[in-house]
């Protein structure tokens, strides 16, 4: 049986919660408004994917945008 993780014992990977949705994109600058086809969402925000991580999470809906480095446009 595994031992429960407490804040004193937690490390960075154990504290990460998976993104509710992950979207693969081909540009470093993307917009997120949180809506799907239903039209409900949040204010549109523009996000920039840092080259160091290759992904960015929306601060409103936690959607993760992952850069497809093989198909990425050079839009730094």
Short mmCIF file of C-alpha atoms in Angstrom, two decimals:
data_model
loop_
_atom_site.label_atom_id
_atom_site.label_comp_id
_atom_site.label_asym_id
_atom_site.label_seq_id
_atom_site.Cartn_x
_atom_site.Cartn_y
_atom_site.Cartn_z
CA UNK A 1 0.00 0.00 0.00
CA UNK A 2 1.29 3.47 -0.83
CA UNK A 3 1.78 6.15 1.76
CA UNK A 4 -0.48 9.22 1.42
CA UNK A 5 1.16 12.39 0.15
CA UNK A 6 1.08 15.23 2.63
CA UNK A 7 2.13 18.83 1.92
CA UNK A 8 5.34 18.22 3.86
CA UNK A 9 6.24 15.23 1.67
CA UNK A 10 4.89 16.47 -1.66
CA UNK A 11 7.20 17.19 -4.55
CA UNK A 12 6.43 19.25 -7.63
CA UNK A 13 5.28 16.34 -9.87
CA UNK A 14 2.93 15.06 -7.17
CA UNK A 15 1.27 18.46 -6.86
CA UNK A 16 0.47 18.74 -10.56
CA UNK A 17 -3.13 18.18 -11.56
CA UNK A 18 -3.70 17.08 -15.17
CA UNK A 19 -5.17 19.71 -17.47
CA UNK A 20 -8.89 19.17 -18.15
CA UNK A 21 -8.24 19.47 -21.88
CA UNK A 22 -5.08 19.51 -23.99
CA UNK A 23 -4.94 21.10 -27.43
CA UNK A 24 -2.02 20.72 -29.83
CA UNK A 25 -1.26 23.94 -31.73
CA UNK A 26 1.22 25.01 -34.40
CA UNK A 27 1.79 28.63 -33.33
CA UNK A 28 3.33 30.05 -30.16
CA UNK A 29 0.62 32.72 -29.76
CA UNK A 30 -2.91 31.48 -29.26
CA UNK A 31 -6.24 32.80 -27.99
CA UNK A 32 -8.50 31.04 -25.51
CA UNK A 33 -12.08 31.99 -24.68
CA UNK A 34 -12.95 28.75 -22.90
CA UNK A 35 -15.89 28.01 -25.13
CA UNK A 36 -16.62 24.86 -26.97
CA UNK A 37 -19.54 24.70 -29.36
CA UNK A 38 -21.91 25.73 -26.55
CA UNK A 39 -20.71 29.34 -26.52
CA UNK A 40 -20.25 29.56 -22.75
CA UNK A 41 -16.76 30.36 -21.66
CA UNK A 42 -14.63 33.20 -20.32
CA UNK A 43 -13.18 36.47 -21.66
CA UNK A 44 -10.79 35.90 -24.55
CA UNK A 45 -7.17 35.91 -23.48
CA UNK A 46 -4.05 35.72 -25.61
CA UNK A 47 -1.38 33.30 -24.46
CA UNK A 48 2.24 32.81 -25.53
CA UNK A 49 3.91 29.42 -25.35
CA UNK A 50 7.42 29.75 -23.90
CA UNK A 51 10.10 27.88 -25.87
CA UNK A 52 11.49 26.48 -22.60
CA UNK A 53 8.33 24.52 -21.74
CA UNK A 54 6.57 24.01 -25.07
CA UNK A 55 3.14 24.52 -23.47
CA UNK A 56 0.98 27.09 -21.70
CA UNK A 57 -2.10 26.72 -19.49
CA UNK A 58 -5.07 29.09 -19.63
CA UNK A 59 -5.51 30.87 -16.31
CA UNK A 60 -9.31 30.79 -16.60
CA UNK A 61 -10.19 27.27 -17.75
CA UNK A 62 -6.86 25.43 -17.29
CA UNK A 63 -6.92 24.23 -20.90
CA UNK A 64 -3.36 23.31 -21.88
CA UNK A 65 -1.99 24.33 -25.27
CA UNK A 66 0.97 22.22 -26.40
CA UNK A 67 3.18 23.33 -29.28
CA UNK A 68 3.69 20.73 -32.02
CA UNK A 69 7.36 21.50 -32.58
CA UNK A 70 7.50 19.62 -35.89
CA UNK A 71 4.63 21.62 -37.41
CA UNK A 72 5.21 24.91 -35.57
CA UNK A 73 5.36 28.14 -37.51
CA UNK A 74 8.32 30.38 -36.75
CA UNK A 75 6.30 33.14 -35.06
CA UNK A 76 8.48 33.98 -32.08
#
